[in-house]
mmCIF file of C-alpha atoms in Angstrom:
data_model
loop_
_atom_site.group_PDB
_atom_site.id
_atom_site.type_symbol
_atom_site.label_atom_id
_atom_site.label_comp_id
_atom_site.label_asym_id
_atom_site.label_seq_id
_atom_site.Cartn_x
_atom_site.Cartn_y
_atom_site.Cartn_z
ATOM 1 C CA MET Z 1 47.991 -13.330 -18.355
ATOM 2 C CA LYS Z 2 46.326 -16.471 -19.699
ATOM 3 C CA LYS Z 3 49.747 -18.140 -19.877
ATOM 4 C CA ARG Z 4 50.268 -17.466 -16.160
ATOM 5 C CA ILE Z 5 46.856 -18.703 -15.092
ATOM 6 C CA LEU Z 6 47.026 -21.998 -16.950
ATOM 7 C CA PRO Z 7 49.975 -23.466 -14.971
ATOM 8 C CA LEU Z 8 48.306 -22.402 -11.736
ATOM 9 C CA LEU Z 9 45.071 -24.107 -12.700
ATOM 10 C CA LEU Z 10 47.010 -27.239 -13.602
ATOM 11 C CA LEU Z 11 48.853 -27.057 -10.292
ATOM 12 C CA GLY Z 12 45.578 -26.653 -8.409
ATOM 13 C CA GLY Z 13 44.154 -29.649 -10.229
ATOM 14 C CA ALA Z 14 47.236 -31.702 -9.432
ATOM 15 C CA ILE Z 15 46.993 -30.816 -5.733
ATOM 16 C CA ALA Z 16 43.293 -31.648 -5.608
ATOM 17 C CA GLY Z 17 43.955 -34.945 -7.394
ATOM 18 C CA THR Z 18 46.786 -35.815 -5.015
ATOM 19 C CA MET Z 19 44.602 -35.079 -1.983
ATOM 20 C CA ALA Z 20 41.826 -37.255 -3.421
ATOM 21 C CA ILE Z 21 44.247 -40.146 -3.951
ATOM 22 C CA LEU Z 22 45.707 -39.764 -0.466
ATOM 23 C CA THR Z 23 42.248 -39.663 1.073
ATOM 24 C CA SER Z 24 41.374 -42.967 -0.543
ATOM 25 C CA CYS Z 25 44.565 -44.653 0.647
ATOM 26 C CA GLY Z 26 44.809 -45.035 4.433
ATOM 27 C CA ASP Z 27 48.454 -46.038 4.769
ATOM 28 C CA SER Z 28 49.623 -43.366 2.363
ATOM 29 C CA ILE Z 29 47.834 -40.514 4.007
ATOM 30 C CA GLU Z 30 48.996 -41.699 7.407
ATOM 31 C CA SER Z 31 52.641 -41.839 6.414
ATOM 32 C CA LEU Z 32 52.628 -38.706 4.315
ATOM 33 C CA THR Z 33 50.551 -36.371 6.424
ATOM 34 C CA GLY Z 34 51.228 -37.734 9.881
ATOM 35 C CA SER Z 35 47.496 -38.186 10.497
ATOM 36 C CA ASN Z 36 47.041 -40.754 13.227
ATOM 37 C CA GLN Z 37 43.538 -41.400 14.328
ATOM 38 C CA VAL Z 38 41.737 -44.446 15.564
ATOM 39 C CA VAL Z 39 38.380 -44.424 13.814
ATOM 40 C CA THR Z 40 35.545 -45.241 16.177
ATOM 41 C CA ASP Z 41 31.777 -45.313 16.113
ATOM 42 C CA ALA Z 42 29.648 -42.888 18.126
ATOM 43 C CA SER Z 43 30.176 -44.889 21.314
ATOM 44 C CA GLY Z 44 33.949 -44.828 20.986
ATOM 45 C CA ARG Z 45 34.227 -48.438 19.869
ATOM 46 C CA VAL Z 46 36.339 -49.622 16.977
ATOM 47 C CA GLU Z 47 34.270 -51.549 14.448
ATOM 48 C CA PHE Z 48 35.563 -54.756 12.879
ATOM 49 C CA SER Z 49 35.450 -53.113 9.449
ATOM 50 C CA GLN Z 50 38.334 -50.906 10.624
ATOM 51 C CA VAL Z 51 40.329 -53.899 11.832
ATOM 52 C CA GLN Z 52 39.867 -56.300 8.926
ATOM 53 C CA PRO Z 53 42.145 -54.427 6.469
ATOM 54 C CA ILE Z 54 44.915 -54.406 9.096
ATOM 55 C CA LEU Z 55 44.523 -58.123 9.714
ATOM 56 C CA ASN Z 56 44.547 -58.840 5.980
ATOM 57 C CA GLN Z 57 47.652 -56.758 5.423
ATOM 58 C CA LYS Z 58 49.733 -57.507 8.518
ATOM 59 C CA CYS Z 59 48.576 -60.874 9.898
ATOM 60 C CA MET Z 60 47.111 -62.949 7.123
ATOM 61 C CA PRO Z 61 50.350 -63.304 5.118
ATOM 62 C CA CYS Z 62 51.537 -65.730 7.868
ATOM 63 C CA HIS Z 63 48.258 -66.638 9.568
ATOM 64 C CA ALA Z 64 45.952 -67.384 6.639
ATOM 65 C CA ASP Z 65 45.547 -70.972 7.844
ATOM 66 C CA ASP Z 66 44.575 -69.709 11.298
ATOM 67 C CA ASN Z 67 41.795 -67.534 9.820
ATOM 68 C CA TYR Z 68 43.093 -64.499 11.698
ATOM 69 C CA ASN Z 69 40.783 -62.237 9.716
ATOM 70 C CA ASP Z 70 37.777 -63.905 11.366
ATOM 71 C CA SER Z 71 36.475 -61.941 14.351
ATOM 72 C CA ALA Z 72 35.035 -65.061 15.983
ATOM 73 C CA ILE Z 73 38.439 -66.792 15.899
ATOM 74 C CA LEU Z 74 40.187 -63.783 17.406
ATOM 75 C CA ALA Z 75 37.528 -63.434 20.100
ATOM 76 C CA GLN Z 76 38.561 -66.846 21.442
ATOM 77 C CA GLY Z 77 42.018 -65.642 22.463
ATOM 78 C CA VAL Z 78 41.736 -61.968 23.202
ATOM 79 C CA SER Z 79 44.320 -61.792 25.985
ATOM 80 C CA THR Z 80 46.884 -63.728 23.920
ATOM 81 C CA PHE Z 81 46.423 -61.429 20.945
ATOM 82 C CA VAL Z 82 46.494 -58.303 23.130
ATOM 83 C CA THR Z 83 49.801 -59.413 24.670
ATOM 84 C CA ALA Z 84 51.304 -60.298 21.293
ATOM 85 C CA VAL Z 85 50.339 -56.981 19.700
ATOM 86 C CA SER Z 86 50.954 -54.634 22.636
ATOM 87 C CA SER Z 87 54.398 -56.108 23.356
ATOM 88 C CA GLY Z 88 55.384 -55.863 19.707
ATOM 89 C CA ALA Z 89 55.951 -59.632 19.441
ATOM 90 C CA MET Z 90 53.595 -59.587 16.468
ATOM 91 C CA PRO Z 91 53.909 -58.986 13.611
ATOM 92 C CA ALA Z 92 56.992 -61.212 13.813
ATOM 93 C CA PRO Z 93 60.449 -59.687 13.368
ATOM 94 C CA GLY Z 94 61.141 -59.155 9.698
ATOM 95 C CA ALA Z 95 57.501 -58.673 8.803
ATOM 96 C CA ALA Z 96 56.084 -55.220 8.160
ATOM 97 C CA PRO Z 97 55.380 -53.738 11.601
ATOM 98 C CA LEU Z 98 52.079 -52.185 12.615
ATOM 99 C CA SER Z 99 51.956 -48.411 12.484
ATOM 100 C CA ALA Z 100 51.052 -46.695 15.737
ATOM 101 C CA VAL Z 101 47.487 -46.065 14.621
ATOM 102 C CA GLN Z 102 47.083 -49.637 13.345
ATOM 103 C CA LYS Z 103 48.339 -50.948 16.690
ATOM 104 C CA ALA Z 104 45.978 -48.723 18.656
ATOM 105 C CA THR Z 105 43.060 -49.648 16.379
ATOM 106 C CA LEU Z 106 43.718 -53.365 16.724
ATOM 107 C CA LEU Z 107 44.182 -53.212 20.504
ATOM 108 C CA SER Z 108 41.065 -51.096 20.969
ATOM 109 C CA TRP Z 109 39.004 -53.568 19.000
ATOM 110 C CA LEU Z 110 40.465 -56.647 20.724
ATOM 111 C CA GLN Z 111 39.881 -55.213 24.171
ATOM 112 C CA SER Z 112 36.318 -54.245 23.321
ATOM 113 C CA LEU Z 113 35.570 -57.942 22.756
ATOM 114 C CA ALA Z 114 36.018 -58.835 26.388
ATOM 115 C CA PRO Z 115 36.201 -55.631 28.410
ATOM 116 C CA SER Z 116 35.514 -57.335 31.720
ATOM 117 C CA ALA Z 117 38.026 -60.119 31.182
ATOM 118 C CA ALA Z 118 40.727 -57.936 29.685
ATOM 119 C CA PRO Z 119 40.824 -54.386 31.049
ATOM 120 C CA PRO Z 120 42.228 -51.869 28.586
ATOM 121 C CA GLN Z 121 46.006 -52.071 28.467
ATOM 122 C CA PRO Z 122 48.155 -49.039 27.693
ATOM 123 C CA ILE Z 123 50.606 -49.140 24.821
ATOM 124 C CA VAL Z 124 53.944 -49.529 26.566
ATOM 125 C CA ASP Z 125 57.585 -49.949 25.632
ATOM 126 C CA ALA Z 126 59.756 -52.957 26.482
ATOM 127 C CA ALA Z 127 60.249 -51.594 30.002
ATOM 128 C CA GLY Z 128 56.505 -51.400 30.551
ATOM 129 C CA ARG Z 129 56.395 -47.611 30.394
ATOM 130 C CA VAL Z 130 54.291 -45.388 28.185
ATOM 131 C CA GLU Z 131 56.482 -43.255 25.962
ATOM 132 C CA PHE Z 132 55.480 -39.639 25.402
ATOM 133 C CA SER Z 133 55.392 -40.290 21.654
ATOM 134 C CA GLN Z 134 52.312 -42.474 22.275
ATOM 135 C CA VAL Z 135 50.722 -39.668 24.266
ATOM 136 C CA VAL Z 136 51.382 -37.205 21.454
ATOM 137 C CA LEU Z 137 49.496 -39.430 19.029
ATOM 138 C CA ILE Z 138 46.474 -39.172 21.301
ATOM 139 C CA THR Z 139 46.696 -35.532 22.363
ATOM 140 C CA ARG Z 140 47.334 -34.350 18.814
ATOM 141 C CA GLU Z 141 43.976 -35.781 17.723
ATOM 142 C CA LYS Z 142 41.866 -35.362 20.831
ATOM 143 C CA CYS Z 143 43.308 -32.426 22.808
ATOM 144 C CA ALA Z 144 45.546 -30.167 20.739
ATOM 145 C CA ILE Z 145 42.743 -28.438 18.857
ATOM 146 C CA CYS Z 146 41.880 -26.595 22.087
ATOM 147 C CA HIS Z 147 45.008 -27.269 24.185
ATOM 148 C CA GLY Z 148 47.739 -26.852 21.605
ATOM 149 C CA SER Z 149 50.502 -27.044 24.177
ATOM 150 C CA TYR Z 150 49.383 -30.500 25.325
ATOM 151 C CA THR Z 151 51.747 -31.948 22.763
ATOM 152 C CA ASP Z 152 54.508 -30.530 25.004
ATOM 153 C CA SER Z 153 55.462 -33.075 27.679
ATOM 154 C CA ALA Z 154 56.515 -30.454 30.249
ATOM 155 C CA LYS Z 155 53.246 -28.568 29.918
ATOM 156 C CA LEU Z 156 51.133 -31.697 30.124
ATOM 157 C CA SER Z 157 53.193 -33.074 33.000
ATOM 158 C CA SER Z 158 52.792 -29.859 35.011
ATOM 159 C CA SER Z 159 49.022 -30.352 35.110
ATOM 160 C CA ALA Z 160 49.014 -34.151 35.181
ATOM 161 C CA ALA Z 161 46.641 -34.520 38.132
ATOM 162 C CA SER Z 162 43.936 -32.237 36.762
ATOM 163 C CA VAL Z 163 44.219 -33.676 33.260
ATOM 164 C CA GLU Z 164 43.962 -37.198 34.646
ATOM 165 C CA ASN Z 165 40.840 -36.283 36.593
ATOM 166 C CA ALA Z 166 39.265 -34.665 33.521
ATOM 167 C CA VAL Z 167 40.000 -37.746 31.436
ATOM 168 C CA GLN Z 168 38.905 -40.246 34.074
ATOM 169 C CA ILE Z 169 35.497 -38.663 34.645
ATOM 170 C CA GLY Z 170 34.855 -38.055 30.945
ATOM 171 C CA TYR Z 171 35.025 -34.262 31.213
ATOM 172 C CA MET Z 172 37.592 -34.347 28.437
ATOM 173 C CA PRO Z 173 37.790 -34.633 25.496
ATOM 174 C CA LEU Z 174 35.027 -32.101 25.032
ATOM 175 C CA ASP Z 175 33.778 -33.456 21.740
ATOM 176 C CA GLY Z 176 31.527 -36.358 22.634
ATOM 177 C CA SER Z 177 31.603 -37.676 19.091
ATOM 178 C CA ALA Z 178 35.343 -38.306 19.289
ATOM 179 C CA PRO Z 179 35.877 -39.874 22.713
ATOM 180 C CA LEU Z 180 39.090 -41.530 23.827
ATOM 181 C CA THR Z 181 39.131 -45.228 23.030
ATOM 182 C CA PRO Z 182 39.717 -47.488 26.064
ATOM 183 C CA VAL Z 183 43.331 -48.046 24.962
ATOM 184 C CA GLU Z 184 43.927 -44.327 24.423
ATOM 185 C CA LYS Z 185 42.479 -43.581 27.845
ATOM 186 C CA ALA Z 186 44.605 -46.280 29.508
ATOM 187 C CA THR Z 187 47.726 -45.063 27.700
ATOM 188 C CA LEU Z 188 47.161 -41.421 28.587
ATOM 189 C CA VAL Z 189 46.277 -42.122 32.225
ATOM 190 C CA THR Z 190 49.279 -44.441 32.649
ATOM 191 C CA TRP Z 191 51.635 -41.769 31.310
ATOM 192 C CA LEU Z 192 50.049 -39.118 33.554
ATOM 193 C CA ASN Z 193 50.476 -41.471 36.520
ATOM 194 C CA GLN Z 194 54.112 -42.027 35.563
ATOM 195 C CA GLU Z 195 54.623 -38.262 35.575
ATOM 196 C CA GLN Z 196 53.058 -38.035 39.041
ATOM 197 C CA GLY Z 197 55.305 -40.832 40.303
ATOM 198 C CA LEU Z 198 52.328 -43.090 40.954
ATOM 199 C CA MET M 1 58.259 -19.583 -8.957
ATOM 200 C CA LYS M 2 57.750 -18.001 -5.559
ATOM 201 C CA LYS M 3 54.244 -16.971 -6.614
ATOM 202 C CA THR M 4 53.485 -20.502 -7.736
ATOM 203 C CA MET M 5 54.677 -21.899 -4.412
ATOM 204 C CA LEU M 6 52.558 -19.371 -2.550
ATOM 205 C CA ILE M 7 49.436 -20.328 -4.497
ATOM 206 C CA ALA M 8 50.183 -24.016 -3.961
ATOM 207 C CA ALA M 9 50.522 -23.417 -0.213
ATOM 208 C CA LEU M 10 47.246 -21.493 -0.162
ATOM 209 C CA ALA M 11 45.540 -24.292 -2.121
ATOM 210 C CA LEU M 12 46.731 -26.843 0.449
ATOM 211 C CA LEU M 13 45.629 -24.641 3.330
ATOM 212 C CA GLY M 14 42.227 -24.398 1.727
ATOM 213 C CA THR M 15 41.821 -28.154 2.030
ATOM 214 C CA ALA M 16 42.227 -28.038 5.836
ATOM 215 C CA GLN M 17 38.988 -27.868 7.775
ATOM 216 C CA ALA M 18 38.405 -24.817 9.939
ATOM 217 C CA ALA M 19 38.718 -25.519 13.641
ATOM 218 C CA PRO M 20 35.733 -25.214 15.939
ATOM 219 C CA MET M 21 35.589 -22.225 18.247
ATOM 220 C CA ILE M 22 35.995 -22.776 21.962
ATOM 221 C CA ALA M 23 34.319 -21.352 25.069
ATOM 222 C CA THR M 24 35.830 -22.004 28.481
ATOM 223 C CA ASN M 25 33.780 -19.874 30.841
ATOM 224 C CA GLY M 26 30.289 -20.836 29.828
ATOM 225 C CA TYR M 27 27.324 -19.897 31.977
ATOM 226 C CA VAL M 28 24.737 -22.579 32.688
ATOM 227 C CA ARG M 29 21.921 -21.899 35.118
ATOM 228 C CA PHE M 30 18.975 -23.937 36.190
ATOM 229 C CA PHE M 31 16.111 -22.452 38.045
ATOM 230 C CA SER M 32 12.900 -23.804 39.478
ATOM 231 C CA VAL M 33 10.043 -22.024 41.136
ATOM 232 C CA THR M 34 7.589 -23.403 43.664
ATOM 233 C CA LYS M 35 5.372 -21.666 46.196
ATOM 234 C CA MET M 36 7.762 -22.743 48.925
ATOM 235 C CA GLU M 37 11.180 -22.022 47.468
ATOM 236 C CA ASN M 38 13.166 -21.035 44.414
ATOM 237 C CA ILE M 39 16.089 -23.215 43.489
ATOM 238 C CA GLU M 40 18.945 -21.808 41.485
ATOM 239 C CA GLY M 41 22.280 -23.339 40.570
ATOM 240 C CA VAL M 42 24.854 -21.584 38.400
ATOM 241 C CA CYS M 43 27.986 -22.894 36.723
ATOM 242 C CA GLN M 44 30.296 -20.355 35.132
ATOM 243 C CA THR M 45 33.016 -22.717 34.013
ATOM 244 C CA ALA M 46 31.239 -24.873 31.446
ATOM 245 C CA VAL M 47 33.283 -25.635 28.341
ATOM 246 C CA SER M 48 31.996 -25.794 24.805
ATOM 247 C CA SER M 49 33.011 -26.060 21.187
ATOM 248 C CA LEU M 50 31.048 -24.709 18.241
ATOM 249 C CA ASP M 51 31.824 -25.275 14.591
ATOM 250 C CA LEU M 52 29.932 -22.674 12.560
ATOM 251 C CA GLU M 53 30.683 -24.512 9.316
ATOM 252 C CA THR M 54 29.051 -27.774 10.370
ATOM 253 C CA GLY M 55 26.863 -26.445 13.180
ATOM 254 C CA LYS M 56 28.278 -29.052 15.523
ATOM 255 C CA ILE M 57 28.164 -28.055 19.180
ATOM 256 C CA ALA M 58 29.396 -29.780 22.337
ATOM 257 C CA ILE M 59 29.040 -28.611 25.942
ATOM 258 C CA LYS M 60 30.305 -30.132 29.175
ATOM 259 C CA SER M 61 30.114 -29.041 32.782
ATOM 260 C CA ARG M 62 31.269 -30.628 36.001
ATOM 261 C CA ASN M 63 28.265 -31.029 38.275
ATOM 262 C CA THR M 64 30.285 -30.031 41.329
ATOM 263 C CA THR M 65 30.931 -26.590 39.811
ATOM 264 C CA PHE M 66 27.284 -25.509 40.147
ATOM 265 C CA VAL M 67 27.042 -22.920 42.890
ATOM 266 C CA PHE M 68 23.893 -22.376 44.935
ATOM 267 C CA PRO M 69 22.932 -19.490 47.221
ATOM 268 C CA ASP M 70 22.483 -22.038 49.990
ATOM 269 C CA LYS M 71 25.400 -24.361 50.796
ATOM 270 C CA LEU M 72 23.089 -27.091 52.063
ATOM 271 C CA MET M 73 21.129 -26.945 48.816
ATOM 272 C CA GLN M 74 24.397 -27.392 46.907
ATOM 273 C CA GLU M 75 25.263 -30.411 49.034
ATOM 274 C CA HIS M 76 21.858 -31.984 48.405
ATOM 275 C CA PHE M 77 22.159 -31.254 44.698
ATOM 276 C CA ASN M 78 25.409 -33.210 44.438
ATOM 277 C CA GLU M 79 24.737 -35.973 46.931
ATOM 278 C CA ASN M 80 21.022 -36.672 46.674
ATOM 279 C CA TYR M 81 19.916 -35.643 43.227
ATOM 280 C CA MET M 82 22.738 -35.458 40.692
ATOM 281 C CA GLU M 83 24.812 -38.130 42.473
ATOM 282 C CA SER M 84 27.887 -36.263 41.294
ATOM 283 C CA ASP M 85 30.295 -38.949 42.495
ATOM 284 C CA LYS M 86 28.650 -41.395 40.126
ATOM 285 C CA TYR M 87 27.772 -38.947 37.326
ATOM 286 C CA PRO M 88 30.352 -36.157 37.572
ATOM 287 C CA VAL M 89 29.722 -34.556 34.189
ATOM 288 C CA SER M 90 26.655 -33.247 32.352
ATOM 289 C CA SER M 91 26.924 -32.787 28.626
ATOM 290 C CA PHE M 92 25.119 -31.672 25.519
ATOM 291 C CA SER M 93 26.059 -32.740 22.023
ATOM 292 C CA GLY M 94 24.220 -31.708 18.903
ATOM 293 C CA THR M 95 23.867 -29.118 16.194
ATOM 294 C CA VAL M 96 23.024 -25.449 15.803
ATOM 295 C CA SER M 97 21.263 -24.762 12.516
ATOM 296 C CA GLY M 98 18.750 -22.615 10.686
ATOM 297 C CA PHE M 99 20.595 -19.356 11.278
ATOM 298 C CA ASP M 100 21.367 -16.672 8.725
ATOM 299 C CA ARG M 101 25.131 -16.926 8.346
ATOM 300 C CA ASP M 102 25.446 -13.741 6.311
ATOM 301 C CA ALA M 103 23.511 -11.727 8.881
ATOM 302 C CA LEU M 104 25.622 -13.269 11.644
ATOM 303 C CA ASP M 105 28.822 -12.291 9.847
ATOM 304 C CA GLN M 106 27.435 -8.765 9.528
ATOM 305 C CA GLY M 107 27.162 -8.528 13.299
ATOM 306 C CA LYS M 108 23.406 -9.056 13.558
ATOM 307 C CA LYS M 109 21.806 -11.175 16.261
ATOM 308 C CA VAL M 110 20.294 -14.214 14.574
ATOM 309 C CA ALA M 111 17.878 -16.895 15.723
ATOM 310 C CA ALA M 112 19.045 -20.501 15.612
ATOM 311 C CA VAL M 113 17.616 -23.962 16.079
ATOM 312 C CA ILE M 114 19.352 -26.240 18.552
ATOM 313 C CA ASP M 115 18.991 -29.994 18.355
ATOM 314 C CA GLY M 116 20.864 -32.477 20.426
ATOM 315 C CA ASP M 117 21.254 -34.892 23.274
ATOM 316 C CA LEU M 118 21.458 -33.741 26.862
ATOM 317 C CA ASP M 119 23.132 -36.191 29.206
ATOM 318 C CA VAL M 120 22.276 -35.488 32.825
ATOM 319 C CA HIS M 121 22.475 -37.993 35.677
ATOM 320 C CA GLY M 122 23.575 -40.692 33.249
ATOM 321 C CA ILE M 123 20.398 -40.446 31.176
ATOM 322 C CA THR M 124 20.411 -38.933 27.707
ATOM 323 C CA LYS M 125 17.377 -37.224 26.260
ATOM 324 C CA HIS M 126 16.950 -35.471 22.923
ATOM 325 C CA TYR M 127 15.992 -31.795 22.949
ATOM 326 C CA HIS M 128 14.867 -29.452 20.188
ATOM 327 C CA THR M 129 14.915 -25.797 21.132
ATOM 328 C CA GLN M 130 15.656 -22.262 19.988
ATOM 329 C CA GLY M 131 18.539 -19.944 20.685
ATOM 330 C CA SER M 132 20.389 -16.940 19.312
ATOM 331 C CA LEU M 133 23.862 -16.113 18.060
ATOM 332 C CA LEU M 134 25.687 -12.792 17.826
ATOM 333 C CA LYS M 135 29.120 -12.314 16.311
ATOM 334 C CA ALA M 136 31.445 -9.608 17.631
ATOM 335 C CA ALA M 137 33.950 -7.650 15.590
ATOM 336 C CA ASP M 138 36.833 -9.709 16.998
ATOM 337 C CA GLY M 139 35.279 -12.927 15.636
ATOM 338 C CA ALA M 140 33.927 -14.194 18.945
ATOM 339 C CA VAL M 141 30.392 -15.568 18.795
ATOM 340 C CA ALA M 142 28.020 -15.230 21.734
ATOM 341 C CA GLY M 143 25.104 -17.612 21.991
ATOM 342 C CA GLU M 144 22.293 -18.216 24.407
ATOM 343 C CA THR M 145 19.322 -20.455 24.874
ATOM 344 C CA LEU M 146 16.626 -21.120 27.407
ATOM 345 C CA PHE M 147 14.549 -24.263 27.617
ATOM 346 C CA HIS M 148 12.891 -26.506 30.142
ATOM 347 C CA VAL M 149 14.094 -29.850 31.396
ATOM 348 C CA LYS M 150 12.028 -32.327 33.371
ATOM 349 C CA ILE M 151 14.290 -33.775 36.018
ATOM 350 C CA SER M 152 12.180 -36.949 36.112
ATOM 351 C CA ASP M 153 13.158 -37.492 32.445
ATOM 352 C CA HIS M 154 16.736 -37.836 33.662
ATOM 353 C CA GLY M 155 15.964 -40.297 36.423
ATOM 354 C CA ILE M 156 16.254 -37.747 39.221
ATOM 355 C CA LYS M 157 13.791 -38.696 41.908
ATOM 356 C CA VAL M 158 12.424 -36.190 44.352
ATOM 357 C CA PRO M 159 10.869 -37.596 47.534
ATOM 358 C CA SER M 160 7.126 -36.827 47.585
ATOM 359 C CA ILE M 161 7.560 -34.836 50.788
ATOM 360 C CA LEU M 162 9.787 -32.394 48.867
ATOM 361 C CA THR M 163 7.737 -31.961 45.707
ATOM 362 C CA ALA M 164 6.361 -28.729 47.138
ATOM 363 C CA THR M 165 9.860 -27.247 47.133
ATOM 364 C CA ILE M 166 11.449 -28.834 44.076
ATOM 365 C CA ALA M 167 9.609 -28.527 40.766
ATOM 366 C CA ASP M 168 9.872 -31.304 38.189
ATOM 367 C CA SER M 169 10.373 -28.759 35.424
ATOM 368 C CA MET M 170 13.599 -26.756 35.588
ATOM 369 C CA GLU M 171 14.342 -23.714 33.454
ATOM 370 C CA LEU M 172 17.762 -24.140 31.928
ATOM 371 C CA THR M 173 19.672 -21.131 30.612
ATOM 372 C CA ALA M 174 22.993 -21.374 28.811
ATOM 373 C CA ARG M 175 25.244 -18.556 27.588
ATOM 374 C CA PHE M 176 28.557 -19.062 25.875
ATOM 375 C CA THR M 177 31.077 -16.912 24.064
ATOM 376 C CA TRP M 178 33.088 -18.998 21.639
ATOM 377 C CA ARG M 179 36.398 -17.723 20.363
ATOM 378 C CA PRO M 180 38.440 -18.962 17.411
ATOM 379 C CA THR M 181 41.362 -21.164 18.388
ATOM 380 C CA GLY M 182 43.348 -20.311 15.299
ATOM 381 C CA LYS M 183 44.120 -23.999 14.818
ATOM 382 C CA ALA M 184 43.065 -26.190 11.941
ATOM 383 C CA LYS M 185 41.692 -29.705 12.370
#
């Protein structure tokens, strides 16, 4: 009996250790578990501390001389940076691309710098349309816990008008501590509008 | 080997956080009494989530879903007082604590402390009140609370000519039945 229990205890320890390592390593847990979540403060804003590691990893290798890990520098050209990141022009071809959650985090933070000058832009493809895969990233985190089927495009599309209204007026998501970021809201509403032919 | 895999799967499942329970037909009523008139508005479609593990609770209701006995009263509520076009949603976000979890799981009605922020008319105010919870055999949890809200605290102004009919203090009752979603976070 003891011989059987020992391997199980070791296995349990290994699993716990693996989870602890994954938890401490953002990129790893994102790629291995599929967790995609833009981390925001209580008001739904992305803090610079969330952005700085992305800048250091994905921008600074080429833009160290431009000090692109300095929030004040980036604040001077918000619209340029938003365009470069949202269109996929940056990181440059050949460089490690931003993951979906890194892209959403960076865009949310950039747009929060000058909300009046640069209204939140949805994450779109080359044709200027929001792909459902972007919507899934949002609904999986913010909607699916109550509305599981909202990761199904047909189901979500069939109630596009009511979902859009709920999102626009802040009725949804229910959990006030995990609101949609401005970019998530713009992306979701744009896709819902696409589905309604608007 | 199969047994080992099963235990490993159970160990991984154990690391997932339990999902909050959800209520979709919540009852929220406010009621005020004056010598001239009683005012009562009821919403039976408020939505809420409750996580018994963390105590976290969230409630939202659309202001236009409050129904009044008098249609004109309902119109005034939305247009003159709540300004529902501008502030379409009322919400509460906070925690439920201080309840006996074991007694709750045994099907006993337990008292609970409710702390949180009520956002009405675009103004958020912190409330500390009492409530109760009761768990049914099917896992659903019913909860209710009653407390008083001063409408002036939420920036709702009542013309002095109408203060005889609209009290500043409103009794607010909320009843929800949360059911497990069966989904993990």
